[in-house]
Amino acid sequence: MTIRIYVPKDACAIACGADEVAEAIAAAALASGQPIEIVRNGSRGMLWLEPMIEVVTDQGRIAYGPVDAGDVEGLFAAGFLTGGDHALRIGKPEEHPFLAKQTRLTFARCGIIDPASFEDYRAHGGYRGLERALTLGPAGIIEEVKTSGLRGRGGAGFPTAIKWKTVADAKGDQKYIVCNADEGDSGTFADRMIMEGDPFELIEGMTIAGIAVGATKGYVYTRSEYPHAIWAMEKAVEVARANGMLGANIAGSPYSFDMEVRMGAGAYVCGEETALLDSLEGKRGTVRAKPPLPAHKGLFQKPTVINNVLSLTAVPHILADGGQFYADFGMGRSRGTMPIQIAGNVKFGGLFETAFGITLGELINDIGGGTATGKPVKAAQVGGPLGAYVPTWQFDLPFDYEAFAAKDALIGHGGIVVFDESSDLAKMARFAMEFCSVESCGKCTPCRIGSTRGVELMDRIIAGERVEANLVTLTDLCQTMKLGSLCALGGFTPYPVLSALNHFPEDFGAPPRVVLEAAE
Ligand SMILES: Cc1cc2nc3c(=O)[nH]c(=O)nc-3n(C[C@H](O)[C@H](O)[C@H](O)COP(=O)(O)O)c2cc1C
Ligand code: SF4
């Protein structure tokens, strides 16, 4: 009997040696005469266990990890093909606390299915959303998305249904769906994981968006650093087309939609929607002034929906199970689930999808297990390089757009980067300014010039030169960047800088802050 073994083809697993593990398993099986089938799946998101392999046994799928090619001989000797005992045996992955505690909607199939198999996708509920969307028609789809309360997962949290309605109402002989898969935020990898582990879900989400707004063409814009995601997406697009789910008359319906994958060179600013459009048009990625909104004049000046991968991949579930089902998860105006990425100096890093409302402390300490170094946590930067440094005394903050905004912080794309007590937040603040100066598109003065002056100021502060006076100038500069920048790159760089300064003044050579726990 042929035994099926799953070895992830996820970029993280490959970086940790998954290809070599797959080769070693194939060679060992050949030598022992045991027929096996190796399926290259996505990652389950428990990244500290990668490469995590799974074997299909009578008891279900049994996982082992982190496996090195050198472990394979021992695994065969321990009878891993039938789920045998071994030091690396994890057991049933779905029973592992990291997975068992999650509410997986967007990531429900990731790591379970063969990402290249259309049949596997369908067998696990794929295209149920599109089937229902075809019965609802454009207005019905937008209504369902509105009911779900879905907000853009790319950073700004803008209501998806409003964006779609604007494009649906806009006049244009051609409309576009653009998927923002640039994923430039530090500590984020959810877009990549989905594209590598469940690419048909993104195709389905974009197709539903196309039907909703009357767009017949879509583009996935991603970066050159994501070759495995590009490969997986392009393969899935071909397969979907061959199965009548892309192209003319999708699934025999009157609707047509097709799509392509495009690669940018990897500039952070090309994740900003208008710079992305310029880059997609073959120009240098520079931010456009708004208005006009991309919804009115976007790609090639045509009405365009731009959504993040996670916004679009939430859509098939919303359509399949109903907007209300999705809206029943979450808190306040943050509805549904958020695929949160736990990274940095953390013991158990990975992808954790859960309903909004979980606290930062639960995520970092309970789920993430604290720091990898074992030292106390000092802070976490949430929401990418433009996000605030949140100190431990604010770890009761629930994952919710409004709760974060109230603390001058942001959820962004859901990335958390953990720092231990040895981190120097003044150096991190300098890094935020330097990042802005390197990545600035140069269109507006507060960001182009301000970030360079900011780096110079930070250097003087770190060197202990006229600290008090330079801190006043830095605060003033941050205010100018916040209020005067054309886009959020310049406008949000002050958040990591000022949060570091406000919460950890001693790192800047200023008097330490007195923390009143109860008053926070
Ligand atoms: C400097 C900068 C970088 C950004 N990078 C990304 C990105 O990598 N991915 C993303 O989806 N949105 C990014 N955004 C937000 C986009 O401009 C836009 O709000 C988003 O793609 C809209 O999709 P959504 O409504 O689904 O979130 C960035 C914004 C700025 C200002
Ligand atoms: S804030 Fe920076 S990145 Fe944004 S438009 Fe201005 S110069 Fe360009």
Coordinates of C-alpha atoms and ligand atoms in Angstrom, one line a residue:
M1 CA 0.0 0.0 0.0
T2 CA 1.3 3.5 -1.0
I3 CA 1.8 5.7 2.1
R4 CA 1.3 9.4 1.7
I5 CA 3.8 11.7 3.3
Y6 CA 3.4 15.5 3.5
V7 CA 6.6 17.6 3.3
P8 CA 6.0 21.4 3.1
K9 CA 7.0 23.4 0.1
D10 CA 6.6 26.6 2.1
A11 CA 9.5 29.0 1.8
C12 CA 10.2 28.8 5.5
A13 CA 10.2 25.0 5.5
I14 CA 12.5 25.0 2.5
A15 CA 14.8 27.5 4.1
C16 CA 15.0 25.0 7.1
G17 CA 15.8 22.1 4.7
A18 CA 12.5 20.7 3.6
D19 CA 13.7 19.9 0.0
E20 CA 16.6 17.8 1.4
V21 CA 14.2 16.0 3.8
A22 CA 11.9 15.2 0.9
E23 CA 14.9 13.8 -1.1
A24 CA 16.1 11.7 1.9
I25 CA 12.6 10.3 2.5
A26 CA 12.3 9.3 -1.2
A27 CA 15.7 7.6 -1.1
A28 CA 15.0 5.8 2.1
A29 CA 11.6 4.6 0.8
L30 CA 13.2 3.4 -2.4
A31 CA 15.9 1.5 -0.5
S32 CA 13.4 -0.2 1.7
G33 CA 11.0 -1.0 -1.2
Q34 CA 8.2 0.9 0.5
P35 CA 5.9 2.6 -2.0
I36 CA 5.3 6.2 -0.9
E37 CA 3.8 9.4 -2.3
I38 CA 5.3 12.7 -1.2
V39 CA 2.9 15.6 -1.3
R40 CA 4.4 19.1 -1.0
N41 CA 1.9 20.9 1.1
G42 CA 1.9 24.4 2.7
S43 CA 2.9 25.1 6.2
R44 CA 0.6 24.6 9.2
G45 CA 2.2 27.8 10.6
M46 CA 4.1 26.3 13.6
L47 CA 7.3 27.6 12.2
W48 CA 9.6 26.5 15.0
L49 CA 8.7 22.9 14.0
E50 CA 9.6 23.3 10.3
P51 CA 10.3 21.2 8.4
M52 CA 7.3 19.4 9.9
I53 CA 6.4 16.3 8.0
E54 CA 3.2 14.4 8.3
V55 CA 2.4 10.8 7.5
V56 CA -1.1 9.4 6.8
T57 CA -1.7 6.5 9.1
D58 CA -4.7 4.5 10.4
Q59 CA -4.9 7.0 13.3
G60 CA -4.9 10.0 11.0
R61 CA -2.1 12.3 10.1
I62 CA 0.9 12.1 12.4
A63 CA 3.4 14.9 12.5
Y64 CA 7.2 14.9 13.2
G65 CA 9.4 17.9 13.4
P66 CA 11.6 19.8 13.1
V67 CA 13.1 17.1 10.8
D68 CA 16.6 17.3 9.4
A69 CA 17.6 15.1 6.4
G70 CA 20.0 13.4 8.9
D71 CA 17.0 12.3 11.0
V72 CA 15.3 10.4 8.2
E73 CA 17.1 7.1 8.6
G74 CA 16.2 7.1 12.3
L75 CA 12.6 7.9 11.5
F76 CA 12.3 4.9 9.2
A77 CA 13.9 2.7 11.8
A78 CA 11.4 3.9 14.3
G79 CA 8.5 3.0 12.0
F80 CA 7.3 6.5 11.3
L81 CA 5.5 5.3 8.2
T82 CA 2.9 3.9 10.6
G83 CA 3.2 6.7 13.1
G84 CA 5.9 5.0 15.2
D85 CA 7.4 6.6 18.3
H86 CA 10.4 8.9 17.9
A87 CA 11.9 11.9 19.7
L88 CA 10.5 14.2 16.9
R89 CA 7.0 12.7 17.0
I90 CA 4.4 15.5 17.6
G91 CA 1.3 13.5 17.2
K92 CA -1.9 14.7 15.5
P93 CA -1.1 18.3 14.3
E94 CA -4.7 19.4 15.0
E95 CA -4.3 18.4 18.6
H96 CA -1.2 20.5 19.1
P97 CA -2.2 23.4 21.4
F98 CA -0.9 26.0 19.0
L99 CA -3.3 24.8 16.3
A100 CA -6.1 23.6 18.7
K101 CA -6.5 27.2 20.1
Q102 CA -7.0 28.8 16.7
T103 CA -10.1 29.7 14.8
R104 CA -9.0 29.0 11.2
L105 CA -11.2 30.3 8.4
T106 CA -8.7 31.8 5.9
F107 CA -6.1 29.3 6.9
A108 CA -8.5 26.3 7.3
R109 CA -6.9 24.4 4.4
C110 CA -3.3 25.7 4.6
G111 CA -0.9 22.8 5.3
I112 CA -3.7 20.3 4.9
I113 CA -4.3 20.2 1.1
D114 CA -2.0 19.8 -1.8
P115 CA -1.8 23.4 -3.0
A116 CA -1.4 22.3 -6.6
S117 CA -4.5 20.1 -6.7
F118 CA -7.8 21.6 -7.9
E119 CA -9.5 18.4 -6.7
D120 CA -8.1 18.6 -3.2
Y121 CA -9.2 22.3 -3.0
R122 CA -12.7 21.3 -4.0
A123 CA -12.8 18.3 -1.7
H124 CA -12.1 20.7 1.2
G125 CA -14.9 23.1 0.5
G126 CA -13.2 25.2 -2.2
Y127 CA -15.4 27.1 -4.6
R128 CA -18.5 26.9 -2.4
G129 CA -18.2 30.6 -2.0
L130 CA -18.1 31.3 -5.7
E131 CA -21.0 28.9 -6.3
R132 CA -23.1 31.0 -3.8
A133 CA -21.8 34.2 -5.2
L134 CA -23.1 33.2 -8.7
T135 CA -26.6 32.8 -7.3
L136 CA -26.5 36.2 -5.5
G137 CA -25.1 38.3 -8.3
P138 CA -23.1 41.6 -7.8
A139 CA -25.4 43.5 -5.4
G140 CA -26.0 40.4 -3.3
I141 CA -22.3 39.7 -3.0
I142 CA -21.5 43.2 -1.8
E143 CA -24.4 43.0 0.7
E144 CA -23.0 39.8 2.1
V145 CA -19.5 41.3 2.4
K146 CA -21.1 44.4 4.1
T147 CA -22.9 42.1 6.6
S148 CA -19.6 40.4 7.4
G149 CA -18.0 43.7 8.5
L150 CA -14.8 42.8 6.7
R151 CA -12.2 45.5 6.8
G152 CA -9.0 45.6 4.7
R153 CA -6.3 43.5 6.2
G154 CA -3.5 45.4 4.4
G155 CA -3.2 47.9 7.1
A156 CA -5.8 50.7 7.0
G157 CA -8.8 48.6 8.0
F158 CA -11.0 50.2 5.4
P159 CA -14.5 48.5 5.0
T160 CA -14.2 46.2 2.0
A161 CA -17.8 46.5 1.0
I162 CA -17.7 50.3 0.6
K163 CA -14.6 50.0 -1.6
W164 CA -16.3 47.4 -3.8
K165 CA -19.6 49.4 -4.0
T166 CA -17.6 52.5 -5.1
V167 CA -16.0 50.5 -7.9
A168 CA -19.2 48.7 -8.8
D169 CA -20.9 52.2 -9.2
A170 CA -18.0 53.7 -11.1
K171 CA -18.3 54.0 -14.9
G172 CA -15.6 52.4 -17.0
D173 CA -15.3 50.1 -20.0
Q174 CA -12.7 48.1 -18.1
K175 CA -12.4 47.5 -14.4
Y176 CA -9.6 45.7 -12.5
I177 CA -9.1 43.7 -9.3
V178 CA -5.6 44.2 -8.0
C179 CA -4.4 42.0 -5.1
N180 CA -1.8 43.6 -3.0
A181 CA 0.6 40.8 -2.2
D182 CA 3.7 43.0 -1.7
E183 CA 3.8 42.1 2.0
G184 CA 6.6 44.4 2.9
D185 CA 5.9 44.7 6.6
S186 CA 8.5 43.3 9.0
G187 CA 7.4 40.2 10.7
T188 CA 4.7 39.4 8.3
F189 CA 4.3 36.3 6.1
A190 CA 0.6 35.4 6.0
D191 CA 0.2 36.5 2.4
R192 CA 3.1 34.4 1.3
M193 CA 1.9 31.4 3.3
I194 CA -1.6 31.5 1.7
M195 CA -0.2 31.9 -1.8
E196 CA 2.1 28.9 -1.2
G197 CA -0.3 26.8 0.8
D198 CA -3.8 27.6 -0.6
P199 CA -3.5 29.6 -3.9
F200 CA -6.9 28.7 -5.2
E201 CA -8.4 30.5 -2.3
L202 CA -7.0 33.8 -3.5
I203 CA -8.1 33.0 -7.1
E204 CA -11.6 32.3 -5.8
G205 CA -11.7 35.5 -3.7
M206 CA -10.5 37.6 -6.6
T207 CA -13.0 36.0 -8.9
I208 CA -15.8 36.8 -6.5
A209 CA -14.6 40.4 -6.3
G210 CA -14.5 40.7 -10.1
I211 CA -18.1 39.5 -10.4
A212 CA -19.2 41.9 -7.6
V213 CA -17.8 45.0 -9.2
G214 CA -17.8 44.1 -12.9
A215 CA -14.1 43.6 -13.4
T216 CA -12.9 41.0 -15.9
K217 CA -9.2 41.2 -15.2
G218 CA -7.1 40.8 -12.1
Y219 CA -3.5 41.1 -11.1
V220 CA -1.6 39.7 -8.1
Y221 CA 1.2 42.1 -7.4
T222 CA 4.0 40.4 -5.3
R223 CA 7.7 40.8 -4.8
S224 CA 10.7 39.1 -6.3
E225 CA 11.7 37.8 -2.9
Y226 CA 8.7 35.4 -3.1
P227 CA 9.7 33.0 -5.9
H228 CA 7.9 30.0 -4.3
A229 CA 4.6 32.0 -3.9
I230 CA 4.9 33.2 -7.5
W231 CA 5.5 29.6 -8.7
A232 CA 2.5 28.3 -6.7
M233 CA 0.2 31.1 -7.8
E234 CA 1.1 30.8 -11.5
K235 CA 0.5 27.0 -11.4
A236 CA -2.8 27.4 -9.7
V237 CA -3.9 30.1 -12.2
E238 CA -3.2 27.7 -15.1
V239 CA -5.0 24.8 -13.3
A240 CA -8.1 27.0 -12.5
R241 CA -8.2 28.2 -16.2
A242 CA -8.0 24.6 -17.4
N243 CA -10.9 23.7 -15.1
G244 CA -13.1 26.5 -16.4
M245 CA -12.8 28.6 -13.2
L246 CA -10.9 31.5 -14.9
G247 CA -11.5 32.9 -18.3
A248 CA -14.8 33.3 -20.2
N249 CA -18.0 32.1 -18.6
I250 CA -16.7 31.0 -15.3
A251 CA -18.3 27.7 -14.2
G252 CA -20.7 28.0 -17.1
S253 CA -22.0 31.4 -15.8
P254 CA -22.4 34.6 -17.8
Y255 CA -19.4 36.1 -15.9
S256 CA -15.8 36.3 -17.2
F257 CA -12.7 36.9 -15.1
D258 CA -9.0 36.1 -15.7
M259 CA -5.8 37.0 -13.9
E260 CA -2.1 37.2 -13.9
V261 CA 0.8 37.3 -11.4
R262 CA 3.2 40.3 -11.6
M263 CA 6.4 40.7 -9.7
G264 CA 7.8 43.9 -8.3
A265 CA 11.4 44.5 -7.3
G266 CA 10.7 44.7 -3.6
A267 CA 10.4 48.3 -2.6
Y268 CA 8.5 48.9 0.6
V269 CA 6.6 51.9 -0.9
C270 CA 5.3 49.7 -3.7
G271 CA 3.0 48.2 -1.2
E272 CA 1.3 51.6 -1.0
E273 CA -1.7 51.2 -3.3
T274 CA -1.0 54.0 -5.7
A275 CA 2.8 53.4 -5.9
L276 CA 1.8 49.7 -6.6
L277 CA -0.4 50.8 -9.5
D278 CA 2.5 52.8 -11.0
S279 CA 4.8 49.9 -10.6
L280 CA 2.2 47.6 -12.1
E281 CA 2.0 49.9 -15.1
G282 CA 5.7 49.6 -15.6
K283 CA 6.7 52.9 -14.1
R284 CA 8.9 53.7 -11.1
G285 CA 6.8 53.1 -7.9
T286 CA 5.9 56.6 -6.7
V287 CA 2.9 57.6 -4.6
R288 CA 0.1 59.3 -6.4
A289 CA -1.8 62.2 -4.9
K290 CA -5.4 61.4 -4.0
P291 CA -8.1 62.1 -5.3
P292 CA -8.7 60.6 -7.6
L293 CA -9.1 57.4 -5.6
P294 CA -8.0 54.1 -7.3
A295 CA -11.7 53.1 -7.1
H296 CA -12.4 55.8 -9.7
K297 CA -9.1 56.0 -11.5
G298 CA -6.8 53.2 -10.7
L299 CA -4.8 50.9 -12.9
F300 CA -4.4 52.4 -16.3
Q301 CA -6.8 55.1 -15.0
K302 CA -9.7 52.6 -14.8
P303 CA -11.8 51.9 -11.8
T304 CA -9.8 49.4 -9.6
V305 CA -10.3 47.4 -6.4
I306 CA -7.1 47.1 -4.5
N307 CA -7.2 44.6 -1.7
N308 CA -4.8 42.7 0.4
V309 CA -4.4 38.9 0.1
L310 CA -6.0 38.4 3.5
S311 CA -9.0 40.6 2.6
L312 CA -9.6 38.7 -0.6
T313 CA -9.1 35.2 0.9
A314 CA -11.6 36.0 3.7
V315 CA -14.3 36.5 1.0
P316 CA -14.9 32.8 -0.1
H317 CA -15.7 31.9 3.5
I318 CA -18.0 34.9 3.9
L319 CA -19.9 33.9 0.8
A320 CA -19.9 30.2 1.6
D321 CA -21.1 30.5 5.2
G322 CA -22.8 33.9 5.1
G323 CA -21.7 37.3 6.2
Q324 CA -23.4 36.9 9.6
F325 CA -21.4 33.8 10.3
Y326 CA -18.2 35.8 9.8
A327 CA -19.4 38.8 11.7
D328 CA -20.2 36.6 14.8
F329 CA -16.4 36.4 15.4
G330 CA -14.5 39.4 16.8
M331 CA -15.1 42.5 18.9
G332 CA -16.4 46.0 18.4
R333 CA -16.0 47.1 14.8
S334 CA -13.3 44.5 14.2
R335 CA -15.2 41.6 12.9
G336 CA -14.1 38.1 11.9
T337 CA -10.7 36.5 12.3
M338 CA -7.2 37.9 11.8
P339 CA -4.3 35.7 10.8
I340 CA -1.7 37.0 13.3
Q341 CA 2.0 36.5 12.6
I342 CA 4.1 36.1 15.7
A343 CA 7.8 36.8 15.0
G344 CA 11.0 38.3 16.3
N345 CA 12.6 37.1 19.6
V346 CA 9.9 34.6 20.5
K347 CA 9.9 31.0 21.4
F348 CA 7.0 29.7 19.3
G349 CA 6.8 31.9 16.3
G350 CA 4.2 31.3 13.5
L351 CA 0.8 32.0 12.1
F352 CA -2.0 32.2 14.6
E353 CA -5.5 32.8 13.2
T354 CA -8.0 33.9 15.7
A355 CA -11.1 36.1 16.3
F356 CA -10.3 39.8 17.0
G357 CA -10.2 40.5 20.7
I358 CA -7.4 38.3 21.9
T359 CA -4.8 40.4 23.9
L360 CA -1.3 41.1 23.0
G361 CA -0.1 39.4 26.2
E362 CA -1.9 36.2 25.4
L363 CA -0.4 36.1 22.0
I364 CA 3.2 36.8 23.0
N365 CA 3.4 35.1 26.4
D366 CA 0.8 32.2 26.3
I367 CA 0.8 31.4 22.6
G368 CA 4.3 32.5 21.7
G369 CA 5.9 31.2 24.9
G370 CA 7.8 34.5 25.6
T371 CA 11.2 35.2 24.2
A372 CA 13.5 32.7 22.5
T373 CA 16.4 34.0 24.5
G374 CA 14.5 33.4 27.8
K375 CA 15.0 37.0 28.9
P376 CA 11.9 39.1 29.9
V377 CA 10.0 40.7 27.1
K378 CA 10.6 44.5 26.8
A379 CA 8.2 45.5 24.0
A380 CA 6.6 44.3 20.7
Q381 CA 6.4 46.2 17.5
V382 CA 2.9 45.6 16.0
G383 CA 1.9 46.4 12.5
G384 CA 5.2 46.5 10.6
P385 CA 7.9 49.1 10.5
L386 CA 5.4 51.9 10.9
G387 CA 3.8 50.4 13.9
A388 CA 4.3 51.5 17.5
Y389 CA 6.5 49.7 20.1
V390 CA 4.0 48.5 22.6
P391 CA 5.5 48.1 26.1
T392 CA 4.6 45.1 28.4
W393 CA 2.4 47.3 30.6
Q394 CA 0.1 47.7 27.7
F395 CA -0.1 44.0 26.9
D396 CA -3.7 43.8 28.0
L397 CA -4.5 45.6 24.7
P398 CA -7.0 43.6 22.7
F399 CA -6.4 43.0 19.0
D400 CA -8.9 45.5 17.7
Y401 CA -8.4 48.4 15.3
E402 CA -10.0 51.0 17.6
A403 CA -8.3 49.8 20.8
F404 CA -4.9 50.0 19.1
A405 CA -5.6 53.4 17.6
A406 CA -6.6 54.7 21.0
K407 CA -3.0 53.9 22.1
D408 CA -1.4 55.5 19.0
A409 CA -0.7 52.0 17.8
L410 CA -1.8 50.0 14.8
I411 CA -2.7 46.5 13.9
G412 CA -1.6 46.9 10.3
H413 CA -1.2 43.5 8.6
G414 CA -1.1 41.7 11.9
G415 CA 2.6 41.2 12.4
I416 CA 4.1 41.1 15.9
V417 CA 7.8 41.4 16.4
V418 CA 9.0 40.7 19.9
F419 CA 12.0 42.3 21.7
D420 CA 13.6 41.2 24.9
E421 CA 15.0 43.5 27.6
S422 CA 18.4 43.7 26.0
S423 CA 17.0 45.7 23.1
D424 CA 17.9 49.4 22.8
L425 CA 14.7 51.2 21.7
A426 CA 16.7 54.4 20.8
K427 CA 18.5 52.3 18.2
M428 CA 15.2 50.9 17.0
A429 CA 13.8 54.4 16.7
R430 CA 16.9 55.4 14.7
F431 CA 16.3 52.3 12.5
A432 CA 12.7 53.5 11.9
M433 CA 13.9 56.8 10.6
E434 CA 16.7 55.2 8.5
F435 CA 14.1 52.8 7.0
C436 CA 11.9 55.7 6.0
S437 CA 14.8 57.6 4.5
V438 CA 15.9 54.5 2.5
E439 CA 12.4 53.6 1.3
S440 CA 11.0 57.1 0.8
C441 CA 9.7 57.5 -2.8
G442 CA 10.8 61.1 -2.6
K443 CA 7.6 62.7 -3.6
C444 CA 7.0 64.9 -0.6
T445 CA 9.4 67.0 1.5
P446 CA 8.4 66.0 5.1
C447 CA 9.3 62.3 4.4
R448 CA 12.2 62.7 1.9
I449 CA 14.1 65.4 3.8
G450 CA 12.6 64.8 7.3
S451 CA 13.6 61.2 7.5
T452 CA 17.3 62.1 6.7
R453 CA 17.3 64.9 9.3
G454 CA 15.6 62.5 11.7
V455 CA 18.5 60.0 11.3
E456 CA 21.0 62.8 12.0
L457 CA 19.1 63.8 15.1
M458 CA 18.9 60.3 16.4
D459 CA 22.7 59.9 15.9
R460 CA 23.3 63.0 18.0
I461 CA 20.9 61.8 20.7
I462 CA 22.5 58.3 20.8
A463 CA 25.9 60.0 21.0
G464 CA 24.6 62.0 24.0
E465 CA 24.9 65.4 22.3
R466 CA 22.5 68.1 23.6
V467 CA 20.0 65.4 24.3
E468 CA 17.2 67.5 25.7
A469 CA 17.3 70.1 22.9
N470 CA 17.6 67.4 20.2
L471 CA 14.6 65.5 21.6
V472 CA 12.5 68.6 21.3
T473 CA 13.6 69.0 17.7
L474 CA 12.9 65.3 17.1
T475 CA 9.4 65.6 18.5
D476 CA 8.7 68.6 16.4
L477 CA 10.0 66.9 13.3
C478 CA 7.8 63.9 14.0
Q479 CA 4.8 66.2 14.2
T480 CA 5.7 67.7 10.8
M481 CA 6.1 64.3 9.2
K482 CA 2.9 63.0 10.8
L483 CA 0.8 65.9 9.6
G484 CA 2.5 66.9 6.3
S485 CA 3.4 63.6 4.6
L486 CA 1.5 62.6 1.5
C487 CA 1.3 58.9 2.5
A488 CA 1.6 56.7 5.6
L489 CA 5.3 55.9 5.0
G490 CA 6.3 59.4 6.1
G491 CA 3.1 59.9 8.1
F492 CA 3.5 56.9 10.3
T493 CA 7.3 56.7 10.8
P494 CA 6.8 59.0 13.9
Y495 CA 4.8 56.2 15.6
P496 CA 7.6 53.8 16.2
V497 CA 9.9 56.7 17.0
L498 CA 7.6 58.5 19.5
S499 CA 6.3 55.3 21.1
A500 CA 9.9 54.2 21.8
L501 CA 10.7 57.7 23.2
N502 CA 7.5 57.9 25.3
H503 CA 7.7 54.4 26.7
F504 CA 11.5 54.0 27.0
P505 CA 13.0 57.5 27.5
E506 CA 15.9 56.1 29.5
D507 CA 17.2 54.4 26.2
F508 CA 17.4 58.0 24.8
G509 CA 19.4 59.3 27.7
A510 CA 16.2 61.1 29.2
P511 CA 14.9 60.5 32.7
P512 CA 13.1 57.1 33.1
R513 CA 9.4 57.0 32.9
V514 CA 7.5 56.1 36.0
V515 CA 5.1 53.4 35.1
L516 CA 1.7 53.5 36.9
E517 CA 0.3 50.1 36.0
A518 CA -3.2 50.8 37.1
A519 CA -3.3 54.2 35.3
E520 CA -2.5 52.7 31.8
Ligands
LIG1 C1 4.2 52.5 2.7 C2 3.0 51.6 2.6 C3 3.2 50.2 2.4 C4 2.1 49.4 2.3 N1 2.3 48.1 2.1 C5 1.3 47.3 1.9 C6 1.5 45.9 1.6 O1 2.6 45.4 1.5 N2 0.4 45.1 1.5 C7 -0.9 45.6 1.6 O2 -1.9 44.9 1.4 N3 -1.1 46.9 1.9 C8 -0.1 47.7 2.0 N4 -0.3 49.1 2.3 C9 -1.7 49.5 2.3 C10 -2.2 49.8 0.9 O3 -1.9 51.1 0.6 C11 -3.7 49.6 0.8 O4 -4.3 50.3 1.9 C12 -4.2 48.2 0.9 O5 -3.6 47.4 -0.1 C13 -5.7 48.1 0.7 O6 -6.2 46.8 0.8 P1 -7.1 46.4 1.9 O7 -8.3 47.4 2.0 O8 -7.6 45.0 1.6 O9 -6.3 46.5 3.2 C14 0.8 49.9 2.4 C15 0.6 51.3 2.7 C16 1.7 52.1 2.8 C17 1.5 53.6 3.1
SF4_2 S1 5.4 60.1 2.6 FE1 7.3 59.4 1.7 S2 6.8 57.6 0.5 FE2 4.9 58.7 0.9 S3 4.6 60.1 -0.8 FE3 5.8 61.3 0.7 S4 7.9 60.9 0.1 FE4 6.7 59.3 -0.9

